[in-house]
Every structure is written in structure tokens, then in C-alpha cells.
Short mmCIF file of C-alpha atoms in Angstrom, two decimals:
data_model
loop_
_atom_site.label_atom_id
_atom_site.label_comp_id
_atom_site.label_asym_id
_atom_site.label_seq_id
_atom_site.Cartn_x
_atom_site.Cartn_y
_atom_site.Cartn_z
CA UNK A 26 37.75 59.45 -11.36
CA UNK A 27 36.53 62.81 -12.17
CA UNK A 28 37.17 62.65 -15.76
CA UNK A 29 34.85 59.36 -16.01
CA UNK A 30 32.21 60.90 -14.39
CA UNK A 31 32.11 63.29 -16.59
CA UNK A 32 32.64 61.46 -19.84
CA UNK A 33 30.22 59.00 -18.69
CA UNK A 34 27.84 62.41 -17.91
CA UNK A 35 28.62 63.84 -21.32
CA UNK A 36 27.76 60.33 -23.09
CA UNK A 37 24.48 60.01 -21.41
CA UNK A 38 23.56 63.27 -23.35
CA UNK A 39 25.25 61.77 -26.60
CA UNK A 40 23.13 58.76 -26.55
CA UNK A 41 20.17 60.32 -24.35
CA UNK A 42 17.46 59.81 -27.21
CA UNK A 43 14.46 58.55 -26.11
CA UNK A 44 11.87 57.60 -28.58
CA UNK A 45 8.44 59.67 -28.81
CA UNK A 46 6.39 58.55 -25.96
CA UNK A 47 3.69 57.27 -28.45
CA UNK A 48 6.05 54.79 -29.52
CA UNK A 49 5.96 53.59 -25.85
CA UNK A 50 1.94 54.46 -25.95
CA UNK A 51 1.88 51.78 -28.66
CA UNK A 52 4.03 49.04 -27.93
CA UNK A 53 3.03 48.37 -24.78
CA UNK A 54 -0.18 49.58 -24.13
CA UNK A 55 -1.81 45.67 -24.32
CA UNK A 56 0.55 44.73 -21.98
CA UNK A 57 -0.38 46.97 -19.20
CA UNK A 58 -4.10 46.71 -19.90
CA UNK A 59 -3.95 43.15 -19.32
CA UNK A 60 -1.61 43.40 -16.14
CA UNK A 61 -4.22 45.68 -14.98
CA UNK A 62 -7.28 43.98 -15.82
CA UNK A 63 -5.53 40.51 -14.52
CA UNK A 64 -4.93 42.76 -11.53
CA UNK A 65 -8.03 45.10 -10.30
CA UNK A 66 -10.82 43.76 -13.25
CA UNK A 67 -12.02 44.82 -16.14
CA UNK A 68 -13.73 47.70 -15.14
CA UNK A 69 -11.49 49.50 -12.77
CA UNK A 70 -8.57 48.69 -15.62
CA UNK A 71 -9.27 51.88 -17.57
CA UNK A 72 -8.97 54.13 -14.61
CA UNK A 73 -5.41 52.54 -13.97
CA UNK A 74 -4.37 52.53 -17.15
CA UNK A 75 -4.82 56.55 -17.56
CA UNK A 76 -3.16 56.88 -14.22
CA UNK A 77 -0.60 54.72 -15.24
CA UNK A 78 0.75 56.36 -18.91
CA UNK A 79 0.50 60.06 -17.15
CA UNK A 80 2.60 59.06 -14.18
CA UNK A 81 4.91 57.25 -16.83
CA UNK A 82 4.54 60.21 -19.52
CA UNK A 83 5.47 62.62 -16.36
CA UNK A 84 8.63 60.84 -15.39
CA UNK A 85 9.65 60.21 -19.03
CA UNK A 86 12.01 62.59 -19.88
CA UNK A 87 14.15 61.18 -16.44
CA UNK A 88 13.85 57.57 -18.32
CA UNK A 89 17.69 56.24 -19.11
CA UNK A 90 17.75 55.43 -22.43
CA UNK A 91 18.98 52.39 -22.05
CA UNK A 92 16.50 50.94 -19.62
CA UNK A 93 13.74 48.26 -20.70
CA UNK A 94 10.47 50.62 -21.33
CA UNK A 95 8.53 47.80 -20.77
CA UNK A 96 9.61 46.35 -16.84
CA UNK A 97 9.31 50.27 -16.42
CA UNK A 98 6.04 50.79 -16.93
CA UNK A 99 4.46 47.39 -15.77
CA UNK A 100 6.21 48.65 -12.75
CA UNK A 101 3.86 51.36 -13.05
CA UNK A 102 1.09 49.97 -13.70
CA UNK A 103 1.39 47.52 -10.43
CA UNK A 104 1.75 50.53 -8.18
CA UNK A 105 -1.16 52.14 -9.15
CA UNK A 106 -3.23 48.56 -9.30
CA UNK A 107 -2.34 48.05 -6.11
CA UNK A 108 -3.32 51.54 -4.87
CA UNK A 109 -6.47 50.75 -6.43
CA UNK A 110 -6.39 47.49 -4.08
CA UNK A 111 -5.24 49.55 -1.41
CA UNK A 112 -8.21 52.34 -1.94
CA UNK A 113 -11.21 49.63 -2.55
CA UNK A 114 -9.75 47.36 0.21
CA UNK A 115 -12.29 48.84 3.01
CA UNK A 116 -14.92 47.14 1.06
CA UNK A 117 -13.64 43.68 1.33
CA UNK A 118 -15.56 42.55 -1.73
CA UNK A 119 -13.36 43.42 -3.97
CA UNK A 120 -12.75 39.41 -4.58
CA UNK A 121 -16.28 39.10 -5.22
CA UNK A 122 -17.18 41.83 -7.58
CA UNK A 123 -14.06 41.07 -9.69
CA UNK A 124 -15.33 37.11 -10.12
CA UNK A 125 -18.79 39.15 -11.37
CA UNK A 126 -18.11 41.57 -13.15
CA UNK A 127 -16.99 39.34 -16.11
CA UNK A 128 -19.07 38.07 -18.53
CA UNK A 129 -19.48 34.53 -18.47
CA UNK A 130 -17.10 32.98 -21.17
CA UNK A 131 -14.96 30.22 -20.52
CA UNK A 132 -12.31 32.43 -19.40
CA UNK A 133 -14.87 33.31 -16.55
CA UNK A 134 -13.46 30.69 -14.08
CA UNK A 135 -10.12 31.96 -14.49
CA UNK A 136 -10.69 35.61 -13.74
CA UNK A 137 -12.49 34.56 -10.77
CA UNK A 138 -10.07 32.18 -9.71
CA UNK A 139 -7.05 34.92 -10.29
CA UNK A 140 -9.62 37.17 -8.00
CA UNK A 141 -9.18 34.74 -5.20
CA UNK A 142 -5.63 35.34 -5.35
CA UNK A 143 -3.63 37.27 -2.78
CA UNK A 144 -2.66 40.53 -4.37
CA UNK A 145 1.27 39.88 -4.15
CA UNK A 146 0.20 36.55 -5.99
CA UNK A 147 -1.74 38.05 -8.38
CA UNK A 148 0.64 40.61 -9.62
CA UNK A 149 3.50 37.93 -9.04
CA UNK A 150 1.46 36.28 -11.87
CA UNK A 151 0.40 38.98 -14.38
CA UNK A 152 3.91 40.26 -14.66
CA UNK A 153 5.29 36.43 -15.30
CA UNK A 154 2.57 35.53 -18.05
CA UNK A 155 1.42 38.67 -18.86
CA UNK A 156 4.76 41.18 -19.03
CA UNK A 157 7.05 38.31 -19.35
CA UNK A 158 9.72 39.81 -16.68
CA UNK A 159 12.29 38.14 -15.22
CA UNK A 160 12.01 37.22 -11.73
CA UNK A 161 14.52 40.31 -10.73
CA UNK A 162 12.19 42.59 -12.54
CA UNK A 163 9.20 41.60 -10.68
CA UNK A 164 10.60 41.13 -7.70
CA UNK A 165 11.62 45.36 -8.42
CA UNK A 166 8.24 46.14 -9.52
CA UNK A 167 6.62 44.63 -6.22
CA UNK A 168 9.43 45.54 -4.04
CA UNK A 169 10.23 42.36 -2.63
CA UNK A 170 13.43 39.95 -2.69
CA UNK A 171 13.71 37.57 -5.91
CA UNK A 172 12.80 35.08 -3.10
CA UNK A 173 9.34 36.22 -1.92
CA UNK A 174 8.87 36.87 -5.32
CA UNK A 175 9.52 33.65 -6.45
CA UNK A 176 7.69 32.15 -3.73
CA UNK A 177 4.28 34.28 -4.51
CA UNK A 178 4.42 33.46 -8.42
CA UNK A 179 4.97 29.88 -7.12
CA UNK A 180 2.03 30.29 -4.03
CA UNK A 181 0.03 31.49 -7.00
CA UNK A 182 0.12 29.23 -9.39
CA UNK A 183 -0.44 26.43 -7.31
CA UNK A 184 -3.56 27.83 -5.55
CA UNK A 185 -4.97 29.07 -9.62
CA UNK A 186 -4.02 24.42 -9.88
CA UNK A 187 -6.21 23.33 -6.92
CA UNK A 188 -8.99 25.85 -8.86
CA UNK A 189 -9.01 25.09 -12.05
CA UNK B 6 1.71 26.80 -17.20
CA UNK B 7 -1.93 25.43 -17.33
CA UNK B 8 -3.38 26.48 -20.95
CA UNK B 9 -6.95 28.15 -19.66
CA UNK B 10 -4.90 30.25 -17.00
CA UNK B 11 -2.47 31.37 -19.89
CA UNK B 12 -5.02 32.16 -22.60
CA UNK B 13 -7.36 34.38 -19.86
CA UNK B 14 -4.54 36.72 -18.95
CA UNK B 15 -3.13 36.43 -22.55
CA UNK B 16 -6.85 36.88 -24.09
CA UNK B 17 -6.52 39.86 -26.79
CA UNK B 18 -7.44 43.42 -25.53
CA UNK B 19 -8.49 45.37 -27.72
CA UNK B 20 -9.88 48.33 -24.99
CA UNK B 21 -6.37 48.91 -24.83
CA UNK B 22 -6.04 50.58 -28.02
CA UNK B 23 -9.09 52.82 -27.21
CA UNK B 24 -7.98 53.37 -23.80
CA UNK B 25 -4.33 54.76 -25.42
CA UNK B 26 -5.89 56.77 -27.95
CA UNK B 27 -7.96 58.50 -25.23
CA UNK B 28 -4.79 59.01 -22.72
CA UNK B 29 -2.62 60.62 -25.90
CA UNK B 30 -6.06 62.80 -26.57
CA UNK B 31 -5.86 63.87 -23.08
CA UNK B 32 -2.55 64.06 -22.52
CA UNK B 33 -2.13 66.86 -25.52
CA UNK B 34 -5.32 68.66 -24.17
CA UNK B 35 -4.38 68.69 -20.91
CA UNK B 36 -0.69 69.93 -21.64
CA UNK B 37 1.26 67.13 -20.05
CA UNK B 38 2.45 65.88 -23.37
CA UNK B 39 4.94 68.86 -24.55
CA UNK B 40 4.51 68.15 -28.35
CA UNK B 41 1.58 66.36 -30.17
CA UNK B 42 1.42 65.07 -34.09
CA UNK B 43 -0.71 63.89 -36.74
CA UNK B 44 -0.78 63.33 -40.27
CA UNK B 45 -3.06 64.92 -43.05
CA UNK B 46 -2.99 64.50 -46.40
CA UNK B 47 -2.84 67.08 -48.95
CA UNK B 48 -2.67 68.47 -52.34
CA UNK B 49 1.22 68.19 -52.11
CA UNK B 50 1.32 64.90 -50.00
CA UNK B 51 1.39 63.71 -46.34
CA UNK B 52 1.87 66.32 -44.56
CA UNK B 53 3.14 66.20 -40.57
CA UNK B 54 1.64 68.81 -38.33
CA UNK B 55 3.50 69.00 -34.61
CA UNK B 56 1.22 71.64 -31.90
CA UNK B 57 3.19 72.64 -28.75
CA UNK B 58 1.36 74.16 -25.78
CA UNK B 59 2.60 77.95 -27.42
CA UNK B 60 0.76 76.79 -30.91
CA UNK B 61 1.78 74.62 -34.44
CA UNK B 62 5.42 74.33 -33.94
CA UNK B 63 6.29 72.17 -37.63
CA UNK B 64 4.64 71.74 -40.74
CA UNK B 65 6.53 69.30 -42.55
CA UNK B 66 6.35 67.86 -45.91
CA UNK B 67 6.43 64.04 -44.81
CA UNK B 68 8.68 62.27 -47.41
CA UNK B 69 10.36 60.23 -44.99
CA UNK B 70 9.67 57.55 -42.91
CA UNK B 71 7.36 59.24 -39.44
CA UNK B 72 9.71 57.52 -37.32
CA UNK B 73 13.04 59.79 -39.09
CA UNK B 74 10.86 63.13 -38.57
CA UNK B 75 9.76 62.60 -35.09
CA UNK B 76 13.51 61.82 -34.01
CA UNK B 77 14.93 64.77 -34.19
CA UNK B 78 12.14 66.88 -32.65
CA UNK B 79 12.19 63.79 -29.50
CA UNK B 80 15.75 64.87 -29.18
CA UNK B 81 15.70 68.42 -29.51
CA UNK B 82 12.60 69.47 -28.08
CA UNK B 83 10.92 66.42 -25.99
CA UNK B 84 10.30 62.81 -25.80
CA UNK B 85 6.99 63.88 -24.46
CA UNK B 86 5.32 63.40 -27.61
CA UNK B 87 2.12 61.94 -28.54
CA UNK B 88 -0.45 61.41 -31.61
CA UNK B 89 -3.76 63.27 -31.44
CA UNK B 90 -5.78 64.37 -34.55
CA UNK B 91 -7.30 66.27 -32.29
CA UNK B 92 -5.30 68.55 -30.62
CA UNK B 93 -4.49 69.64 -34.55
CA UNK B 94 -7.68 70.67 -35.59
CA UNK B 95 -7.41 73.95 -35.68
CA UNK B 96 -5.00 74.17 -38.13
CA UNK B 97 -5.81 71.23 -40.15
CA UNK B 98 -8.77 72.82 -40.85
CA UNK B 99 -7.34 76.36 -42.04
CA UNK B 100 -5.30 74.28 -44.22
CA UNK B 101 -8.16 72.10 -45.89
CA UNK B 102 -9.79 75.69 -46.19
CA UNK B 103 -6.12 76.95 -47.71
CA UNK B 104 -5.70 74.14 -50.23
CA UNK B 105 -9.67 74.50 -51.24
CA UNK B 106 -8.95 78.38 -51.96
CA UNK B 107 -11.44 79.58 -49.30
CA UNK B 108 -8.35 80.97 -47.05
CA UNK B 109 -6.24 83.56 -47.64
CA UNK B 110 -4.51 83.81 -44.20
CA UNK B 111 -3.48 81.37 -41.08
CA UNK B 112 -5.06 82.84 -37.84
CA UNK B 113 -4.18 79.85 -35.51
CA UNK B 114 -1.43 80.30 -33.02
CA UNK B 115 2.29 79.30 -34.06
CA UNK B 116 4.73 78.73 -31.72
CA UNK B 117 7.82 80.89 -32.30
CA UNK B 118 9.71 79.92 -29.74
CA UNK B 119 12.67 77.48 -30.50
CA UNK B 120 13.90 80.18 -33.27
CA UNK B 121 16.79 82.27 -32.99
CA UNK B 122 16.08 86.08 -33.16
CA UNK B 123 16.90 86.62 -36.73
CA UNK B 124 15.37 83.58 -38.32
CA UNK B 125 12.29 84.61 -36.46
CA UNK B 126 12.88 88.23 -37.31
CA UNK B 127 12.90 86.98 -41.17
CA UNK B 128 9.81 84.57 -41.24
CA UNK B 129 7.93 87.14 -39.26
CA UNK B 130 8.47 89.30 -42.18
CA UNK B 131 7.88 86.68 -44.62
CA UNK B 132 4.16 86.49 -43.08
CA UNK B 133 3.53 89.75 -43.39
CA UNK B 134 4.01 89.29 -48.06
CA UNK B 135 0.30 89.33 -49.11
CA UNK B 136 -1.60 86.34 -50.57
CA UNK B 137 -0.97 86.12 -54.07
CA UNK B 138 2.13 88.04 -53.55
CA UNK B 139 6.04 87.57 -53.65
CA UNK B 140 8.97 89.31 -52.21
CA UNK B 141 12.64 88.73 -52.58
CA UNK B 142 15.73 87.24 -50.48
CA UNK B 143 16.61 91.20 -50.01
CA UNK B 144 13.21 92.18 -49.31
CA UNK B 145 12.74 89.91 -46.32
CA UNK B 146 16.47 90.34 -45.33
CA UNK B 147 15.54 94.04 -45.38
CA UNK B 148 12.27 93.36 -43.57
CA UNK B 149 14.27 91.59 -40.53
CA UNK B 150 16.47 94.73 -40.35
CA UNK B 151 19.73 93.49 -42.50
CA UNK B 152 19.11 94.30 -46.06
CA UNK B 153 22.49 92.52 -46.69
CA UNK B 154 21.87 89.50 -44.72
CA UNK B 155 20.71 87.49 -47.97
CA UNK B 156 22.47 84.36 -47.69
CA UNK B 157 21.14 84.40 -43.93
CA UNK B 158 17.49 85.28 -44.83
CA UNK B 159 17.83 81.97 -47.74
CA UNK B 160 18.88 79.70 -44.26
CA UNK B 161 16.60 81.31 -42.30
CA UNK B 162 13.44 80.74 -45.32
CA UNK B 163 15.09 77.06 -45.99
CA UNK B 164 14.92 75.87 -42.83
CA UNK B 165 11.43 77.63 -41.81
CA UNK B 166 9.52 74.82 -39.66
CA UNK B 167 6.78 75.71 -40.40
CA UNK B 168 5.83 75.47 -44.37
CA UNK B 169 2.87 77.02 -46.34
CA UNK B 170 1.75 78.65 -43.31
CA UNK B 171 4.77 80.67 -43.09
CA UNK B 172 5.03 81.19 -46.90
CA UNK B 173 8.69 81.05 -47.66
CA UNK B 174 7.29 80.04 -51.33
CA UNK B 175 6.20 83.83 -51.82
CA UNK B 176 10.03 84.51 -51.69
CA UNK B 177 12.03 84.80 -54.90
CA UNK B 178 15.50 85.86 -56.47
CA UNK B 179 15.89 89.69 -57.40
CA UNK B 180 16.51 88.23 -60.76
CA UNK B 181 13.01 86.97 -60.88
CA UNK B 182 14.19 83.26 -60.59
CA UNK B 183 12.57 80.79 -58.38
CA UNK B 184 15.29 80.32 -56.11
CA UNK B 185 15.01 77.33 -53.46
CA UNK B 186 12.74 75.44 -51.77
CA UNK B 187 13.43 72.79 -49.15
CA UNK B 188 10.06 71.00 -49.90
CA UNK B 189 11.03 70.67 -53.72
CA UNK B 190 10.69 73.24 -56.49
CA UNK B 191 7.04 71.98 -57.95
CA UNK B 192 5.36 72.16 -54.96
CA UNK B 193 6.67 76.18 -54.24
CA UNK B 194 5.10 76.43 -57.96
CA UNK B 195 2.17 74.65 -56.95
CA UNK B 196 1.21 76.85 -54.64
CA UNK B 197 2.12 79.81 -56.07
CA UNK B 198 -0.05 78.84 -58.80
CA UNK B 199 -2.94 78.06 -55.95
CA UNK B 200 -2.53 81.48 -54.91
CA UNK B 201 -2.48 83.13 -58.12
CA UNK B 202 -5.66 81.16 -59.64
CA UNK B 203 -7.22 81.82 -55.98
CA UNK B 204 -6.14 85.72 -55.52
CA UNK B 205 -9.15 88.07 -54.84
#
């Protein structure tokens, strides 16, 4: 038992070679942008998005190597949207000013519709079309069962239907 | 998946790119990111400059993919690496002014820090040869306190991480041969030449 703890200890430094961070940087930097602008709006994205890569940038070097980059830091990216949600909550209008602060292009009803959403919904959503994670991914990233997580993307899409 | 909802959240971003370019910026200014890069070009080719937070820790003559020189340095050093022009300025700039002739010494910082004691002992001594100059294997090994430490001084010069600004091409055989050079023989002659045509 002790002897494959420690070979398994001394292969995770053989194989412990993470790519440059910039690789990560540019990958998958669309991909959170749009979570987070799906997520808190276009103009409270870029705020999220810094917040995002230096809480991801800080915790790299703890990254397996062998983990999926990308379910990590959408992860990311939906904690600190929702601490956004969280922060600008008291204000109650947050539905509002996200529905217009677009500009009005035919994707205008959509962000305003994806607004309305609940926030579990919303991210439930971005993660599925945006990141493209599997149900047990987003379920990890909002910290929910595959159930409820299921249900919200479900709850979601059928209220973004009734809209649109 | 209705089309509108998918092409809205889909719709291209191209703030993101901006957005990452300012976080790497930041990130190397700030110190968060242990190692930042960028490219220049130069006389003698692309050239890859790395800055730690102690100063320029690799000048590298880029003849390889980007991806096969940043490797190693994510391995050995950190993955915390980023690209920002601008956190390299300093030295890409004494360099421009080096390859123009207007510079006859580096005064940025240079991070000595991942050497071992002798290596460092020999490229400190190989900073101290003049402009225009050259010294020998023995000289340097003598310099760095081991006048029969050739052979080590010629590892210590060939694997020097920082080229041209610590100027293992001033360094040549006793004999008066040219003796190595890891970045290839014509550019040690290039510069030499640079330095001669350039000297005060």
C-alpha cells in the first residue's frame, strides 16, 4: 500500500508538466468571456474575467496535470459571476440593467431573455452551450447534484422557449 | 437547442482577446505570474526573452518551435508563465540599442538565481571582458577562482541562459581558435564583428 502511494507520488512529479499558463490564457479565454457575459452582462464581464484568470493563475501550479483546464476554469469563472450576482443582488435590478445594457441587435431579445433567468438557470445554460460540459461537470462547477443540475438547464431552457 | 438562443451565447467575442492580453500585462507587472516572455526579432533571428520578478532570466536564440522552449522552463521553473511585450521592455530596448551599436553594456537587472555557484561564478566573470574584447576558457576559469576548471568554464559558457547579454562570444581558445558556441558559430562571429566595427 505504501509503495503505491509513493510510486503513484513519484509519477505525479514524472508527468507533473503543466503547460505555460498563456497556453491556458489562450485557449480558453472566449470561453469564459462568454460564460461570463451570458452570466453577469457585458459590462460587468471584464471585471470577472480578470478576477477569474488571477484566481486560476494563483491556484495553477496545484492544477493535476491531467485534469480538463477548461471545466476548471469555467468553474471559476461561475464562482466569481455569481459573487458578482451575489454582490449586485441588493439592487434587485440587476435583471433589468442586463436586458439594457445591450445594444439592440437581434441577439438583444436573447440576452434579455437569458437576464430573466434564475441564476442557477442561467449558469446551468452558459456552461451547456457555452463551455460544452457534461452534466457532472456543471453540476461540480455549481455545486449541485447532476439532478438539480439537470433540472435547472432543463427549467432554463424551457422558460428562454415560452420567450423567444 | 433553439438557433437565436445558441448563436447569442455562441456570438464571437472578440473583448476576450483584449481582456487576456490585459490580465497577462498585469499579471507580469503585478508579480503573480512567476515568469513572463516575448519575442523580438533581431539581427541574428527571433530571439526569446523570459523576465522573472529578480530580472531577464533567458535570452534564447529561438530556432525551435515557442512551444519546445517554453517547456522546459514550465517544468523547471513555473507553469506560471505568461506573454507580455511589456514587462520586457527594458531589455528589449538595450538590445535594439546593442544591435544598432549605440550600447556598449547591459544595465538592466538579470536574474542569477537558478545557477549553481560556479556557473554563476564563471559568467559573472565573463561580464566583466570589455566590449570589443575577448578572453579565454582559462581566463574565465581563472576569473571564477579555478584556473584549471576549463572544461567546466566551456559547460558553464555553453549553457549560459542568458546570450549576448552575458557575452560568452567574447570567450575563445588559448590557441586563438573560436571554440564553441551553442547559438551557432556565425552568429558568435557576427557579433564579434558588431563589436569590433562598433568599439570606441
Amino acid at each position: 500500500m505504501a509503495s503505491r502511494i509513493e510510486r503513484s507520488a513519484r509519477s505525479n512529479t514524472v508527468t507533473h508538466s503543466l503547460p505555460p499558463f498563456q497556453d491556458l490564457l489562450e485557449r480558453h479565454s472566449e470561453d469564459v468571456w462568454r460564460t461570463l457575459r451570458a452570466m453577469v452582462g457585458v459590462h460587468a464581464a471584464e471585471d470577472c474575467f480578470q478576477e477569474t484568470f488571477l484566481a486560476a493563475l494563483r491556484a495553477y501550479p496545484r492544477l493535476r496535470a491531467d485534469s480538463a483546464p477548461r471545466a476548471w476554469l469555467l468553474t471559476i469563472a461561475h464562482n466569481k459571476a455569481i459573487d458578482h450576482l451575489r454582490r449586485t443582488a441588493r439592487e434587485h435590478t440587476q435583471a433589468i440593467e442586463m436586458a439594457g445594457e445591450d445594444p439592440p441587435t437581434p441577439d438583444g431579445a436573447v440576452w434579455s431573455a437569458v437576464a430573466g433567468l434564475a441564476p442557477r438557470q442561467r449558469a446551468a445554460v452558459a456552461l451547456r452551450y457555452i463551455g460544452d460540459l457534461s452534466h457532472r461537470e456543471i453540476a461540480a462547477a455549481i455545486g449541485c447534484s447532476e439532478e438539480a443540475s439537470r433540472r435547472s438547464l432543463h427549467d432554463g431552457l424551457e422558460a428562454l422557449r415560452r420567450q423567444l | 437547442m433553439n438557433d437565436p438562443l445558441a448563436h447569442a451565447l455562441r456570438a464571437p467575442a472578440p473583448e476576450a482577446h483584449a481582456a487576456a492580453r490585459r490580465f497577462a500585462d498585469r499579471a507580469a507587472a503585478e508579480h503573480e505570474a512567476d515568469l513572463a516572455y516575448t519575442t523580438v526579432s533581431s539581427p541574428l533571428g527571433e530571439l526569446l526573452l523570459v523576465a522573472s520578478p529578480h530580472g531577464l532570466a533567458q535570452l534564447h536564440y529561438l530556432d525551435e518551435p515557442l512551444e519546445l522552449a517554453l517547456e522546459p522552463l514550465a517544468r523547471r521553473r513555473s507553469p506560471r508563465i505568461v506573454e507580455s511585450a511589456a514587462a520586457l521592455d527594458p531589455w528589449r530596448r538595450e538590445l535594439d540599442e546593442y544591435f544598432s551599436g549605440a550600447r556598449r553594456s547591459f544595465e538592466a537587472q538579470l536574474d542569477w538565481e537558478a545557477m549553481r555557484p560556479f556557473q554563476s561564478a564563471v559568467l559573472r566573470a565573463t561580464v566583466a571582458i570589455p566590449y570589443g574584447a575577448t578572453s579565454t576558457y582559462t581566463g574565465v576559469a581563472t576569473a571564477a577562482g579555478n584556473p584549471r576548471a576549463q572544461r567546466a568554464a566551456g559547460n558553464a559558457l555553453g549553457a549560459n541562459p542568458l546570450a549576448i547579454i552575458i557575452p560568452c562570444h567574447r570567450v575563445l581558445r588559448s590557441s586563438g581558435g573560436f571554440g564553441g558556441y551553442t547559438g551557432g558559430l556565425h552568429r558568435k562571429q557576427y557579433l564579434l564583428e558588431l563589436e569590433e566595427l562598433s568599439r570606441p
